């Protein structure tokens, strides 16, 4: 027993009316940041996951340590839709600052669980209110006031478990997972959840929104994109990391450091990797280039402001042809922008980063699984192409938890690209660093320390000839930059190809999206079909593009490019690459308010433009 | 036909000739102090018997940063971007801690655009030799003041520098560099001894070498001219360096010399010219530099040495083999590791 009176007051059991809704709703938890609601929300999401039901979670948080409003939404979808949904049917109102506005936003027939002292029940009559005395319930569970503040959140997990029929053993397993099986933490959190459950069971009937067990999550995992990217780097064989902390990319490196400490220490306890926290992003990319030139597999991770600082060194890497792997976990720009909100606004600035004629390959993961896979492939590609390569994720993909198939162990062995050894030089006698001997635009390189008198070459960002000697000759310059263009053509054949995600017979229109926009577009395709609009959907996974993109555009009358920026950056990149006759077919659906894209935005955008 | 036998070719202890340490022909101005420094670098690596393939050269942008092309042609080199040589060097040294690193920078490349990275390199005590070819002027852009130009010094066009100079040596000592000295490109003996000792040192070596710019800063009124240096140079001591592999063949008067031992066992002898100078005393070194500045002297010599401080790469707990050489069996964990991690996320 929790020790307080939880007996229902006769005749006051709150009943929600309306049609039952099973496995198709969203929960919004409104809290204050720094209050420790993250764990409770993760437990709630995992409990539903353990019930075998498709679920997704998104954290909308401020650029602040404590005290500002934060909202966590959990979407439950039997059809497997995981994009953000405009409205939530279930509100958990824990933040006095936003409670009134949050309640007013609920659609009719929704429901609200709230902290009893907030007295929200007078705000609306078309929504059932569930008042919960969180402080009273948590007091007997947690003697220390600090712990109480955190455990209040676990109480709403218990309340929702009763209301939504989430089974308690799943909640308890989720708690144990959340706290890595630590006994004491698990016990108090389970006690808090039970206290909430017990109170709700005594006072409320289950709501009309319920979770019913399915079998959609067998063998699946829950993971965020930054952790997935870190795993990609681990299994990609990274050896040198240099980084400067910046939201939302920091957790990628921090997770990677934890993984390396565990998995990359030799028998004598020595590290087979090195991490340098640099003085700024200029130094971060500089160290990556220095390490990579010297034979290590090196990477950094950053976001928009860091990318801007990396422009100078990226040009050096491009022109001196030094591999580098750079993760850009995008946030809202320009300038400091909205550091904790998501966007796809760095596409153009990354593709052409630095002065002069520069173009960089970019990988565009559209799932946590691809964050892992591209995280591995990025090193092979950067070393094969001998150039800085960017992986463009975003805050939504990187920092939110996603349900995924487990990751597959890399099939291909590590590819270090065209590197000549001492033995090769013994046979060849000498080599020319920038000579295109294979016709793919990529020369052969040697690594410093190669014990051969002709191994050395002079890496520089100034003009050079095939022998890497200083040259201001117009012929040498043109030869060099034309070869670099050929190298980018080689990249087209090596980077991940687009995926035809949906094909509708006779579709006259095509949709194109990439990255985290995928989920809203996948859902919108179904919504459009219901409205009688057949659309094919091609998901891009990398730049430079291959022929498949041009063919897709050529095969449709109108092509909608859906992306999360103001200036239709992907559309602009595509226009540079396709025939003028096809470029006029392109239309854009743009979303750039910092919140993840919703299917409705895509569907409405297509419908509106189709009617024109 | 009788032939005159060739005189025996002079070789160093690993059987290489001095020509094996040379680079391509300098394109800098005739008489540029930088060329003399390149020659001293060639001699030092030759005399120390360092395998050229074990040396890595780095530089930023400017006249100084061009000079790695003019020495050690068998060594890899990376001529990077302006003021950012420290980042390239740090990444490189971490990737392969078995090679020897020498960076060439200028006063603009270090004390203006590169200050941010310079201070962090010094702070990390990265194992490398960092040479500032210091002429107080931007040569390649035709003669603007740099941040090491002395207050009151005058450009050819009459412009007077109103700002105080940054003392890169005092800064380096303050920040954590473990071998800090200043020399003059025209002082063959002192510079050679310092360079050879620098090669033996494990940690950041900062050598500020005053190197007059014959084109833009070698006139009356310049404090970085050949004439000014000859008149105002104040050597702290006479330096002699004996590598660990040589017999000690010089004798010193015990009363007037101090001997310091470098990490590889090499000895450096500092023959006193003036007061009892102890290069292991950090605070005294900073004070001595400040005093010389007050007296308008250009103090040269070895100011500070700490051979015991672990270098950046020593303190990282790295495996013995260079990270750059690790095979896939070491760098990619096995399939069962991924499976176990996946289980954690279920």
PDB file of N, CA and C in Angstrom, chain A residues 19 54 98 113 148 156 168 180 263 276 297 319 413 439 460 479 515 581 604 608:
ATOM      1  N   UNK A  19     -16.176   7.118 -29.176  1.00  0.00           N
ATOM      2  CA  UNK A  19     -15.790   5.844 -29.767  1.00  0.00           C
ATOM      3  C   UNK A  19     -14.445   5.400 -29.206  1.00  0.00           C
ATOM      4  N   UNK A  54       3.633  -0.192 -32.763  1.00  0.00           N
ATOM      5  CA  UNK A  54       4.510   0.841 -33.333  1.00  0.00           C
ATOM      6  C   UNK A  54       4.381   2.161 -32.572  1.00  0.00           C
ATOM      7  N   UNK A  98       2.406  26.522 -19.098  1.00  0.00           N
ATOM      8  CA  UNK A  98       1.811  26.274 -20.421  1.00  0.00           C
ATOM      9  C   UNK A  98       0.485  25.524 -20.341  1.00  0.00           C
ATOM     10  N   UNK A 113      -4.670  14.680 -18.428  1.00  0.00           N
ATOM     11  CA  UNK A 113      -4.246  14.316 -17.080  1.00  0.00           C
ATOM     12  C   UNK A 113      -3.491  15.527 -16.560  1.00  0.00           C
ATOM     13  N   UNK A 148      11.918  13.296  -5.169  1.00  0.00           N
ATOM     14  CA  UNK A 148      10.467  13.433  -5.345  1.00  0.00           C
ATOM     15  C   UNK A 148      10.133  14.160  -6.636  1.00  0.00           C
ATOM     16  N   UNK A 156       3.034   9.813 -13.470  1.00  0.00           N
ATOM     17  CA  UNK A 156       2.099   9.927 -14.608  1.00  0.00           C
ATOM     18  C   UNK A 156       2.206   8.738 -15.555  1.00  0.00           C
ATOM     19  N   UNK A 168       1.213  -3.323 -16.654  1.00  0.00           N
ATOM     20  CA  UNK A 168       2.227  -2.965 -15.652  1.00  0.00           C
ATOM     21  C   UNK A 168       3.551  -3.720 -15.796  1.00  0.00           C
ATOM     22  N   UNK A 180      19.185   0.718 -16.507  1.00  0.00           N
ATOM     23  CA  UNK A 180      20.218  -0.315 -16.707  1.00  0.00           C
ATOM     24  C   UNK A 180      20.187  -1.382 -15.618  1.00  0.00           C
ATOM     25  N   UNK A 263      35.048  -0.813 -26.081  1.00  0.00           N
ATOM     26  CA  UNK A 263      35.318  -1.803 -27.127  1.00  0.00           C
ATOM     27  C   UNK A 263      36.631  -1.631 -27.869  1.00  0.00           C
ATOM     28  N   UNK A 276      40.383  14.023 -29.249  1.00  0.00           N
ATOM     29  CA  UNK A 276      40.864  15.347 -28.832  1.00  0.00           C
ATOM     30  C   UNK A 276      39.685  16.310 -28.843  1.00  0.00           C
ATOM     31  N   UNK A 297      41.912   6.863 -39.567  1.00  0.00           N
ATOM     32  CA  UNK A 297      40.520   7.081 -39.977  1.00  0.00           C
ATOM     33  C   UNK A 297      39.963   8.111 -39.019  1.00  0.00           C
ATOM     34  N   UNK A 319      40.965  20.260 -52.007  1.00  0.00           N
ATOM     35  CA  UNK A 319      41.964  20.561 -53.043  1.00  0.00           C
ATOM     36  C   UNK A 319      43.249  19.741 -52.845  1.00  0.00           C
ATOM     37  N   UNK A 413      34.744  -5.777 -46.078  1.00  0.00           N
ATOM     38  CA  UNK A 413      35.895  -5.377 -45.249  1.00  0.00           C
ATOM     39  C   UNK A 413      36.172  -3.889 -45.422  1.00  0.00           C
ATOM     40  N   UNK A 439      41.731   6.585 -64.390  1.00  0.00           N
ATOM     41  CA  UNK A 439      40.613   7.189 -65.120  1.00  0.00           C
ATOM     42  C   UNK A 439      39.388   7.505 -64.275  1.00  0.00           C
ATOM     43  N   UNK A 460      49.414  20.404 -50.218  1.00  0.00           N
ATOM     44  CA  UNK A 460      49.282  21.854 -50.115  1.00  0.00           C
ATOM     45  C   UNK A 460      47.936  22.302 -50.674  1.00  0.00           C
ATOM     46  N   UNK A 479      43.777  21.065 -65.464  1.00  0.00           N
ATOM     47  CA  UNK A 479      43.851  19.598 -65.360  1.00  0.00           C
ATOM     48  C   UNK A 479      43.385  19.122 -63.995  1.00  0.00           C
ATOM     49  N   UNK A 515      16.296  12.312 -45.771  1.00  0.00           N
ATOM     50  CA  UNK A 515      16.514  12.485 -44.334  1.00  0.00           C
ATOM     51  C   UNK A 515      15.241  12.259 -43.523  1.00  0.00           C
ATOM     52  N   UNK A 581      14.503  21.112 -69.411  1.00  0.00           N
ATOM     53  CA  UNK A 581      13.120  20.715 -69.691  1.00  0.00           C
ATOM     54  C   UNK A 581      12.497  19.984 -68.508  1.00  0.00           C
ATOM     55  N   UNK A 604      -1.480  18.327 -47.695  1.00  0.00           N
ATOM     56  CA  UNK A 604      -2.154  19.593 -48.037  1.00  0.00           C
ATOM     57  C   UNK A 604      -1.378  20.354 -49.103  1.00  0.00           C
ATOM     58  N   UNK A 608      -3.076  21.232 -52.628  1.00  0.00           N
ATOM     59  CA  UNK A 608      -3.247  22.636 -53.004  1.00  0.00           C
ATOM     60  C   UNK A 608      -2.601  22.930 -54.359  1.00  0.00           C
TER      61      UNK A 608
END
